[in-house]
CSV table of C-alpha atoms and ligand atoms in Angstrom, one decimal:
chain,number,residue,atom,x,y,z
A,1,UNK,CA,-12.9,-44.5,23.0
A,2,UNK,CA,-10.8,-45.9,20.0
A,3,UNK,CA,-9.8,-49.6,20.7
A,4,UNK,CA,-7.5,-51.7,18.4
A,5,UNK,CA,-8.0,-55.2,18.7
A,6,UNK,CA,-5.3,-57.4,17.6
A,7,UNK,CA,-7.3,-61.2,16.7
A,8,UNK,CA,-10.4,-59.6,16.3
A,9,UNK,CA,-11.9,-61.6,13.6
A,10,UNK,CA,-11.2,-64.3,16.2
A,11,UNK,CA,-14.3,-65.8,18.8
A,12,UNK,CA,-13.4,-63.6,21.5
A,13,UNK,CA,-12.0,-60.7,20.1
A,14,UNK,CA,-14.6,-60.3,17.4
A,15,UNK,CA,-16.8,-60.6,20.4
A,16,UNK,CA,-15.2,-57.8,22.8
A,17,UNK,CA,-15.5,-55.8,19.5
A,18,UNK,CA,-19.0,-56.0,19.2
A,19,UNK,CA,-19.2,-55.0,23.3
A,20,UNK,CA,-17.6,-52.4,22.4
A,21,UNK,CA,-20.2,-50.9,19.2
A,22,UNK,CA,-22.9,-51.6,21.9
A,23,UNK,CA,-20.9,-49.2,24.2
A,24,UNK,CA,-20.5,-46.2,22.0
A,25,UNK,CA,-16.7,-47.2,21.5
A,26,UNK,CA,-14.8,-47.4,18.1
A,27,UNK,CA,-13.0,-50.9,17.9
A,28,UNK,CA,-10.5,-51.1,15.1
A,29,UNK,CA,-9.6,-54.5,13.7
A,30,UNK,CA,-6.3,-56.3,12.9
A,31,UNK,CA,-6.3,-59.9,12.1
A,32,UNK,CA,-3.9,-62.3,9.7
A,33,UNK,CA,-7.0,-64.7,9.1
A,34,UNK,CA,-5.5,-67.2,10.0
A,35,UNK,CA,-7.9,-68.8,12.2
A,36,UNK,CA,-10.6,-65.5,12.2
A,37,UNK,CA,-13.1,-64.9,10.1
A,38,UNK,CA,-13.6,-61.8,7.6
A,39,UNK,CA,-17.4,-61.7,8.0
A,40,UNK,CA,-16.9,-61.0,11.8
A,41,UNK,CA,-15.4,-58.1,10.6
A,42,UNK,CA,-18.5,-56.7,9.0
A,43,UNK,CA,-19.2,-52.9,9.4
A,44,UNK,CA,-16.0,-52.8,11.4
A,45,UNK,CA,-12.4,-50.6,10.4
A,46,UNK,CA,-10.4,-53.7,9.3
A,47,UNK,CA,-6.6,-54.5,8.3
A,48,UNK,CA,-5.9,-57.6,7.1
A,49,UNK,CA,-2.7,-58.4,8.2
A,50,UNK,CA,0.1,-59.9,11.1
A,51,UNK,CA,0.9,-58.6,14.1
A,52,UNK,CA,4.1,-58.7,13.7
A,53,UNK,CA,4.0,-56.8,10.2
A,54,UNK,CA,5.6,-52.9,11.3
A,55,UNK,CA,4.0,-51.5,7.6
A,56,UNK,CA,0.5,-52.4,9.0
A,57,UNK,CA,0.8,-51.0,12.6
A,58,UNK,CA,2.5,-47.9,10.8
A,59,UNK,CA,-0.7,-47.4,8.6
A,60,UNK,CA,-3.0,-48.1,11.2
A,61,UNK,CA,-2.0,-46.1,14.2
A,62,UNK,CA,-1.4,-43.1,10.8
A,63,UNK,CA,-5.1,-43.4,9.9
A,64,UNK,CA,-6.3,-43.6,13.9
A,65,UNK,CA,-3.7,-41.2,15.7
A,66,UNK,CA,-6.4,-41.8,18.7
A,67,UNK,CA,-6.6,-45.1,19.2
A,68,UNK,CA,-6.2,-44.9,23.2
A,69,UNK,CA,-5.6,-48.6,24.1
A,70,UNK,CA,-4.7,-52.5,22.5
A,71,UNK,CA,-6.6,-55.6,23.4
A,72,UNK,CA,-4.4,-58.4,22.2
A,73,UNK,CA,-6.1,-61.7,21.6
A,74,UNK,CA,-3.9,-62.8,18.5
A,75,UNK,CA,-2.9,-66.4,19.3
A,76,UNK,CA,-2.8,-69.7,17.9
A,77,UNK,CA,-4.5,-71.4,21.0
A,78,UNK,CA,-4.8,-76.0,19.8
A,79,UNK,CA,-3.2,-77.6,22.3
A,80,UNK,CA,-2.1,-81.0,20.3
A,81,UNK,CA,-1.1,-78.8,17.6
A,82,UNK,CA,1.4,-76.4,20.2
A,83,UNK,CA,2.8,-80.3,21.1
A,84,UNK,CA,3.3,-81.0,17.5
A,85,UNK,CA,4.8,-77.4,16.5
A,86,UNK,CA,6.4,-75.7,19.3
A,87,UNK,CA,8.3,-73.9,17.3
A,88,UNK,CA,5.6,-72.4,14.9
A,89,UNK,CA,3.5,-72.0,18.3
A,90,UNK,CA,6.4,-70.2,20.2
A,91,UNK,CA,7.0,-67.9,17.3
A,92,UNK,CA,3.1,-66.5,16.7
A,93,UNK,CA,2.1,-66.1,20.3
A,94,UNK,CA,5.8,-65.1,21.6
A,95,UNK,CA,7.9,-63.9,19.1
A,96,UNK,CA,5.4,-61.9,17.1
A,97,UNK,CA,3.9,-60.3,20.7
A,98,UNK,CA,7.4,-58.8,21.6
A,99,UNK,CA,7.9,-57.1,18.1
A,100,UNK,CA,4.1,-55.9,18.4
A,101,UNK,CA,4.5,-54.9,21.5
A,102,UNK,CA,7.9,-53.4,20.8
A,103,UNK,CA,6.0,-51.2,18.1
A,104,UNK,CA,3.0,-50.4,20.5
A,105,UNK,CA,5.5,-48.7,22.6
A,106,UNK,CA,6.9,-46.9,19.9
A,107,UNK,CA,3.5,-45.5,19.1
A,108,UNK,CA,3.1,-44.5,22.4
A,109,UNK,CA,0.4,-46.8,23.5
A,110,UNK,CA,0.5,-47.7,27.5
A,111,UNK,CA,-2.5,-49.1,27.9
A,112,UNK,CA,-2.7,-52.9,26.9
A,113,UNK,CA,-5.2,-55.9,27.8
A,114,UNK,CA,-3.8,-59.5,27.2
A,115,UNK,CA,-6.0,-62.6,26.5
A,116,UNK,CA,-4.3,-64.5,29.0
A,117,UNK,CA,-5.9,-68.3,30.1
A,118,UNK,CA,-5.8,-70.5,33.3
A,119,UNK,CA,-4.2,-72.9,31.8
A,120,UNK,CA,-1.0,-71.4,33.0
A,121,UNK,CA,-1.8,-72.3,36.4
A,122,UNK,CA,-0.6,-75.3,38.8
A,123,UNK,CA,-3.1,-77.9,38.6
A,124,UNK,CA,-3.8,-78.5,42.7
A,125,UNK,CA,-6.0,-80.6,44.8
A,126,UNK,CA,-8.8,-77.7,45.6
A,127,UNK,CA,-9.7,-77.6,42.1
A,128,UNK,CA,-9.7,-73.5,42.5
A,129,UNK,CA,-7.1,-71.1,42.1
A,130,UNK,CA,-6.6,-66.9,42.5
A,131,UNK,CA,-4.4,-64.5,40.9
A,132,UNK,CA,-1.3,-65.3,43.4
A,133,UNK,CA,-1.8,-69.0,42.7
A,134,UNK,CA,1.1,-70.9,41.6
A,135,UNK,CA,1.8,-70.8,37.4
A,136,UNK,CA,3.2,-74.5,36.0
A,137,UNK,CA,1.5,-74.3,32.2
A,138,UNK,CA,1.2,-78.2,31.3
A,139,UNK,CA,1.3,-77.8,27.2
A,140,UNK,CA,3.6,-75.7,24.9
A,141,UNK,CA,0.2,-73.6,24.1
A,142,UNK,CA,0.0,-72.7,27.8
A,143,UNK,CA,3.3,-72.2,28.2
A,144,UNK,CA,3.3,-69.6,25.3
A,145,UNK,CA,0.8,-67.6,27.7
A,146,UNK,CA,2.7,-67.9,30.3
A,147,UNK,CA,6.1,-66.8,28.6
A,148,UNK,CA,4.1,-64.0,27.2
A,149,UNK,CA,2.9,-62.7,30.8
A,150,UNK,CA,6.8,-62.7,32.0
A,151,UNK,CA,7.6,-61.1,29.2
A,152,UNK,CA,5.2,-58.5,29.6
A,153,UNK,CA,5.9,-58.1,33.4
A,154,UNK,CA,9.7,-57.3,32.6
A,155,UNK,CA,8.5,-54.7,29.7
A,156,UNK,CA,6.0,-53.1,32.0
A,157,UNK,CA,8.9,-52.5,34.9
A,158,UNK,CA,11.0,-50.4,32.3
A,159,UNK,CA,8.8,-48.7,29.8
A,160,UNK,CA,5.5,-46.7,30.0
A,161,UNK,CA,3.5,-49.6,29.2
A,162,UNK,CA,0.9,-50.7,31.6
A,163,UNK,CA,-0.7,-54.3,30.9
A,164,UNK,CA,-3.8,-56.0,32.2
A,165,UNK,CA,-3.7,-59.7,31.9
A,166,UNK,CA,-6.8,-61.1,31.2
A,167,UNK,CA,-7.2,-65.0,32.6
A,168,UNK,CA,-9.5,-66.8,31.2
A,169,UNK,CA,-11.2,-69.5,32.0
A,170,UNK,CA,-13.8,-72.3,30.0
A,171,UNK,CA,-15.7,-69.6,27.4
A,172,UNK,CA,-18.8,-70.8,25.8
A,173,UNK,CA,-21.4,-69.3,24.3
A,174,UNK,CA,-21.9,-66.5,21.6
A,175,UNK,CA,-22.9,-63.0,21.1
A,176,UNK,CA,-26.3,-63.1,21.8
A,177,UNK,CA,-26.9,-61.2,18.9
A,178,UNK,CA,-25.3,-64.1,17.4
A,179,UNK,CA,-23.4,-61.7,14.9
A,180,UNK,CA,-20.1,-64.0,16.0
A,181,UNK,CA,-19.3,-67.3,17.5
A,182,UNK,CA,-17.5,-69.8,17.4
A,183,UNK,CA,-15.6,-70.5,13.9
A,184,UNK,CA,-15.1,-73.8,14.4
A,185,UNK,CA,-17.9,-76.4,13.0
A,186,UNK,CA,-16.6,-78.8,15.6
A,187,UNK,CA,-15.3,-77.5,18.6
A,188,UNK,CA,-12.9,-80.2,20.6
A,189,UNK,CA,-13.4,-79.0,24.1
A,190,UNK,CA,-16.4,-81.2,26.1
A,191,UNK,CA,-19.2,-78.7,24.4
A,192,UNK,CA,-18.1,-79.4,21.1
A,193,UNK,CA,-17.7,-83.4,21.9
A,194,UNK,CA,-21.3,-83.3,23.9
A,195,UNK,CA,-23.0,-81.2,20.6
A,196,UNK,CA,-21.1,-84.3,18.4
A,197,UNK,CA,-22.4,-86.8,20.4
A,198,UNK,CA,-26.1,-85.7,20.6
A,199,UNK,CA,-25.9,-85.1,16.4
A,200,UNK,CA,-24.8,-88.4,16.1
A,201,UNK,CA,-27.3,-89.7,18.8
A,202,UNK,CA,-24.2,-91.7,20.4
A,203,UNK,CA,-23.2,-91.5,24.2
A,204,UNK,CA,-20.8,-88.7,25.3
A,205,UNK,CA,-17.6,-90.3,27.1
A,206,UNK,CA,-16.8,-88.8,30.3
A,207,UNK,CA,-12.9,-89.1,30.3
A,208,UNK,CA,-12.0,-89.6,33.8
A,209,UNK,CA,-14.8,-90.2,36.6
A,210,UNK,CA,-11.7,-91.1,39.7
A,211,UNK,CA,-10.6,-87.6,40.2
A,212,UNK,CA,-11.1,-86.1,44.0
A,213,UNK,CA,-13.9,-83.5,42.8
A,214,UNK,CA,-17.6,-84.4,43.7
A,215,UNK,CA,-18.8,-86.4,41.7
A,216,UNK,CA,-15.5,-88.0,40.5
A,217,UNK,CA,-15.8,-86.1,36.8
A,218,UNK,CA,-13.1,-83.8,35.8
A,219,UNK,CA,-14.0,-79.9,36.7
A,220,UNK,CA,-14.2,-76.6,34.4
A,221,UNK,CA,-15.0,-73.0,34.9
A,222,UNK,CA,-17.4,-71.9,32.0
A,223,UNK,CA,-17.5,-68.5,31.3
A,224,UNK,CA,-19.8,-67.0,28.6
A,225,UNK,CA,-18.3,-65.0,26.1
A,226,UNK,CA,-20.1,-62.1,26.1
A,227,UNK,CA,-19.4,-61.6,30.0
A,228,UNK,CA,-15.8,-62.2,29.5
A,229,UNK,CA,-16.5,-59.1,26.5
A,230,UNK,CA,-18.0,-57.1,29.0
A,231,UNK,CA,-15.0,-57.8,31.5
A,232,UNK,CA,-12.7,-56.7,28.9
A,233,UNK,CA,-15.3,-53.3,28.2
A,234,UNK,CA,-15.1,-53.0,32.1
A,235,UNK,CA,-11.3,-53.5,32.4
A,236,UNK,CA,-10.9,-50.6,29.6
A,237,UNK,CA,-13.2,-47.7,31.2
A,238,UNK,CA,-11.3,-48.2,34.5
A,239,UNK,CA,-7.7,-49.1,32.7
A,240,UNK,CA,-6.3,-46.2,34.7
A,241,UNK,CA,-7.0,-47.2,38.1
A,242,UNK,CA,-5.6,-50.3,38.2
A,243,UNK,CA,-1.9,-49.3,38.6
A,244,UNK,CA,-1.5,-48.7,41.6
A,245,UNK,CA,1.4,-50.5,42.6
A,246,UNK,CA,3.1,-51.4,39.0
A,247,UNK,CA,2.7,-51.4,35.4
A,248,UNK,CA,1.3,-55.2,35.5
A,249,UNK,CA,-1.9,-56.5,36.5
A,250,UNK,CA,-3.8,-59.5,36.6
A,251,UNK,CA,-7.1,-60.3,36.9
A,252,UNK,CA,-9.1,-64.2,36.6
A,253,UNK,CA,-11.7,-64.0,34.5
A,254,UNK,CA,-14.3,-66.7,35.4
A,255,UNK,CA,-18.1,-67.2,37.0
A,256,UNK,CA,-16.3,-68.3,40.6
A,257,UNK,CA,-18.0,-71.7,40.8
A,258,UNK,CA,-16.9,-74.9,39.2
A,259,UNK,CA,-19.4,-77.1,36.6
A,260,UNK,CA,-18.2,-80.6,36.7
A,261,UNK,CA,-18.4,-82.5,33.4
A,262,UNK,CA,-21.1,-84.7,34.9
A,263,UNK,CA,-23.1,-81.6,35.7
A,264,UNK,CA,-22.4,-79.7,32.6
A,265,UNK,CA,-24.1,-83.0,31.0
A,266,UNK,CA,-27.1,-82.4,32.9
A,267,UNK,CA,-27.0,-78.7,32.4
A,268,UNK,CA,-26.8,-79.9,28.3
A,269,UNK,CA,-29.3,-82.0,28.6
A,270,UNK,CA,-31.8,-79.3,29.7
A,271,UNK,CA,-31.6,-77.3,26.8
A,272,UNK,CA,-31.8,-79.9,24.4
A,273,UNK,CA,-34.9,-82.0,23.3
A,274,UNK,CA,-32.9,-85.5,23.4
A,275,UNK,CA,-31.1,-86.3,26.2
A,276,UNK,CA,-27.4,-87.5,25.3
A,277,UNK,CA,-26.7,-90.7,27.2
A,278,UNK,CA,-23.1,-90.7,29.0
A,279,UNK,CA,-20.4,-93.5,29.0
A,280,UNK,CA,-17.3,-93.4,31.1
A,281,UNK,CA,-14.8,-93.5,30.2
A,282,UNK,CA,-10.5,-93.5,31.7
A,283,UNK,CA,-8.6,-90.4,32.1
A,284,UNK,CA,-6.5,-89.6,28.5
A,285,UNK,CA,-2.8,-88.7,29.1
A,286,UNK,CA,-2.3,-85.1,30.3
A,287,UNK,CA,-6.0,-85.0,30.8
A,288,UNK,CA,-6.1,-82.7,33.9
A,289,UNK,CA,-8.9,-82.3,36.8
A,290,UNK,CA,-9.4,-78.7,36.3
A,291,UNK,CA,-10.2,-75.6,38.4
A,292,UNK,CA,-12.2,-72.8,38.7
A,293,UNK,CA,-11.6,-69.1,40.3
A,294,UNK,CA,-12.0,-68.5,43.9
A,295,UNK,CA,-11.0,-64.8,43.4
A,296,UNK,CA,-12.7,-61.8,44.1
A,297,UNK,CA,-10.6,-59.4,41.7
A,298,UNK,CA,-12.8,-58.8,39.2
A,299,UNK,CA,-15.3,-58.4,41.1
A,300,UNK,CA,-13.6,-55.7,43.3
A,301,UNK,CA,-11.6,-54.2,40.8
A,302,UNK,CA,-13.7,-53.7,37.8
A,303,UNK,CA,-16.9,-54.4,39.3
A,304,UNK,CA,-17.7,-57.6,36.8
A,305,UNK,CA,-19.3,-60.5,37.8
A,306,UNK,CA,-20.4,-63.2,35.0
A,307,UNK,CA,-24.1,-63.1,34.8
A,308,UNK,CA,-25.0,-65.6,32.8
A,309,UNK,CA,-25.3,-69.1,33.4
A,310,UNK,CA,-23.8,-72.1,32.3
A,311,UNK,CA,-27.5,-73.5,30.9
A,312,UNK,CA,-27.5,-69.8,28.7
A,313,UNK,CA,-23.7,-70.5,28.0
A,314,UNK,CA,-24.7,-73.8,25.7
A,315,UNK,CA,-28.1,-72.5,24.8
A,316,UNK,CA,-26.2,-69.7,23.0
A,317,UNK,CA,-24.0,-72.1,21.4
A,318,UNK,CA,-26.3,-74.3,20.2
A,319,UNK,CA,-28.4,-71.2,18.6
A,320,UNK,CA,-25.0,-69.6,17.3
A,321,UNK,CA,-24.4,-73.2,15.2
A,322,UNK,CA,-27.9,-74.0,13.9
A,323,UNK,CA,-26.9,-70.4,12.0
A,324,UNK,CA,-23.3,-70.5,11.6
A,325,UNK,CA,-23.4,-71.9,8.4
A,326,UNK,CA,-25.6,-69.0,7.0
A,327,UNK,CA,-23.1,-66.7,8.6
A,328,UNK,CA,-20.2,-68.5,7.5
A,329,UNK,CA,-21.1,-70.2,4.5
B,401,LIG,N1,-11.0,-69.9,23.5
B,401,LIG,C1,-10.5,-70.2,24.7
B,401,LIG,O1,-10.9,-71.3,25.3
B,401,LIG,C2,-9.4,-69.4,25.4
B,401,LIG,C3,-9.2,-69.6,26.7
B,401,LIG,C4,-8.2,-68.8,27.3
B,401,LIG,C5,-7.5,-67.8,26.6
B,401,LIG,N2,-7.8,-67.7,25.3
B,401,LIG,C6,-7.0,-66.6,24.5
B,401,LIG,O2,-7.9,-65.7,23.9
B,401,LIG,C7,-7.4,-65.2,22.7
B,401,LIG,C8,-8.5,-65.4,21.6
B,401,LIG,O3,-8.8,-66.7,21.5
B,401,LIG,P1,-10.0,-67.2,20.6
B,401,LIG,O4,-10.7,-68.3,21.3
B,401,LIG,O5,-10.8,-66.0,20.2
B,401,LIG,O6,-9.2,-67.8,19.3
B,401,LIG,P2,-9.4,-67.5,17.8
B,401,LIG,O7,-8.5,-68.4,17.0
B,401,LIG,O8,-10.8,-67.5,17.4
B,401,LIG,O9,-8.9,-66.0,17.7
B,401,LIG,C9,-7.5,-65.7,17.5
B,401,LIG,C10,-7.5,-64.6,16.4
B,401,LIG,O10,-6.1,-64.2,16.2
B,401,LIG,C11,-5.8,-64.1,14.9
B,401,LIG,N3,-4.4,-64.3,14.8
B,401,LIG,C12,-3.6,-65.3,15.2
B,401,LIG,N4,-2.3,-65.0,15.0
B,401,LIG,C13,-2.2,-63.8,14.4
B,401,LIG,C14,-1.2,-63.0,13.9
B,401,LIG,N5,0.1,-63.3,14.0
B,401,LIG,N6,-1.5,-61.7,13.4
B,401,LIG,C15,-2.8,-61.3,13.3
B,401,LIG,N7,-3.8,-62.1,13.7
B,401,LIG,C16,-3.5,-63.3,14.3
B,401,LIG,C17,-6.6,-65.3,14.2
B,401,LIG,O11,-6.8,-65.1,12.8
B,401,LIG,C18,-7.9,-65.2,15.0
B,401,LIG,O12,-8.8,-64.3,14.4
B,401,LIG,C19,-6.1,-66.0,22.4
B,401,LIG,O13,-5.0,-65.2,22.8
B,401,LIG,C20,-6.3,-67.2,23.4
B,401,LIG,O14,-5.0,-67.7,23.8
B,401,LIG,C21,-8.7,-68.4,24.6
């Protein structure tokens, strides 16, 4: 099948892309650049160009008439930088979906997959959540996703589009192939801050050790990427038979058990040579708890389950930047 993947010189999409090639499918590429990487797009049908742009959706849906479905993981996705530009934030990840979308229709596309996250979800006090949890995003980034998915359920009730929202939770990790990863030399989620910390040969702060969880350490659900590809290689074989009562579906997409930071620290520590030492340290503001998934959608609906584990999650990172640089340049 003929896929176009909107943010596919991004982390994930690039990496759903090469699921895809492994597959037999034919992804085909559209990406502004503005935070994804050309060489991601190696070997791959590429446009250069925004979502939002009707010239380049004309000229790519003319040279692949059969393009059968969209994954669209085009977002700008820094939380501090959503609270400093809302507006800018609002208008890629909003704006810009309801004119591609608008133009998707018009193509006659009805079968879409949205990079959706868990951050649009109530924080609560069992650290888990399902599909039918409560939604209360806590940033402007989350609450683009949000707007986004309530946009999309409105669109699906009165057109022939269907949508699959795809939530994600904590990914890590790399194609294991390692022709993508993550673009970023310095990461700011707690991988990124524990890799810093153990290049630098300084402690790791734990922010936050009084919440309710276990151990007392904030708590995280992290997915590697290439399951979360396969999820979305899943979600596209079966597209069809997920319907069955409306036009918009959801589905979590995590490994079902929480890592606490404390224990991702241990699970770091196993992969490296030199342990990194840990400091505590108090929460920061907005710093939440966290959750992980307690459902069993994916599971029954696409028959996915993450197989890898969160030890293979940062060994695949740590691999993927020892040779980003050769990649990357
Ligand atoms: N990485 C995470 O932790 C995470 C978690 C939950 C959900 N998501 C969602 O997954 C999707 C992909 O995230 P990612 O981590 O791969 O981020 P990324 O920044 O690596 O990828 C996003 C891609 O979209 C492209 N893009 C952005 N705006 C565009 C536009 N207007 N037109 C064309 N291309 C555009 C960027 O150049 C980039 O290649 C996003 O929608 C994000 O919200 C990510």
């Amino acid at each position: 099948m003929k896929v176009l993947i909107a943010g596919g010189a991004g982390f994930i999409g690039s990496t759903v892309a090469s699921c895809l090639i492994d597959a037999g499918h034919q992804p085909v590429i559209l990406d502004n650049l503005v935070t994804g990487r050309r060489e991601f797009c190696e070997g791959r049908p590429f446009y250069e160009g925004d979502i939002a742009d009707p010239a380049i959706l004309d000229r790519i849906f003319d040279e692949h008439p059969d393009i059968e479905s969209v994954v669209h993981c085009a977002a700008l996705i820094v939380v501090p930088d959503s609270v400093a530009h809302p507006i800018h934030y609002y208008r890629e990840n909003v704006a810009k979906t309801l004119e591609l979308v608008d133009h998707l229709i018009a193509k006659g596309v009805t079968r879409l997959v949205f990079s959706s996250s868990a951050s649009i979800y109530e924080p609560n006090d069992e650290f888990s959540v399902d599909e039918s949890s409560a939604l209360a995003a806590q940033s402007p980034y989350a609450r683009t996703k949000l707007v986004v998915e309530q946009m999309l359920t409105d669109v699906t009730a009165a057109t022939p589009l269907r949508v699959l929202s795809l939530r994600y939770f904590n990914p890590i990790g790399s194609d294991p192939k390692m022709r993508t990863g993550l673009q970023v030399p310095a990461p700011s989620h707690a991988l990124g801050k524990l890799i810093e910390a153990h290049r630098e040969g300084v402690p790791f702060n734990i922010t936050g050790v009084d919440y309710p969880t276990r151990d007392g350490s904030g708590i995280r659900d992290y997915v590697h990427v290439w399951d979360l590809a396969g999820a979305h290689l899943r979600a596209l074989e079966v597209f069809d038979s997920l319907f069955a009562e409306s036009n918009y579906s959801v589905i979590n997409l995590g490994t079902g058990t929480g890592t606490t930071v404390r224990e991702f620290v241990d699970a770091f520590n196993e992969v490296v040579d030199e342990p990194v030492a840990v400091a505590e340290a108090p929460r920061r503001p907005g710093d939440q708890a966290g959750a992980y998934t307690r459902s069993t959608r994916a599971a029954d609906l696409l028959d996915w389950r993450a197989e890898h584990t969160v030890v293979e999650g940062i060994r695949d990172t740590l691999t993927w930047f020892s040779q980003r640089d050769k990649i990357l340049g």
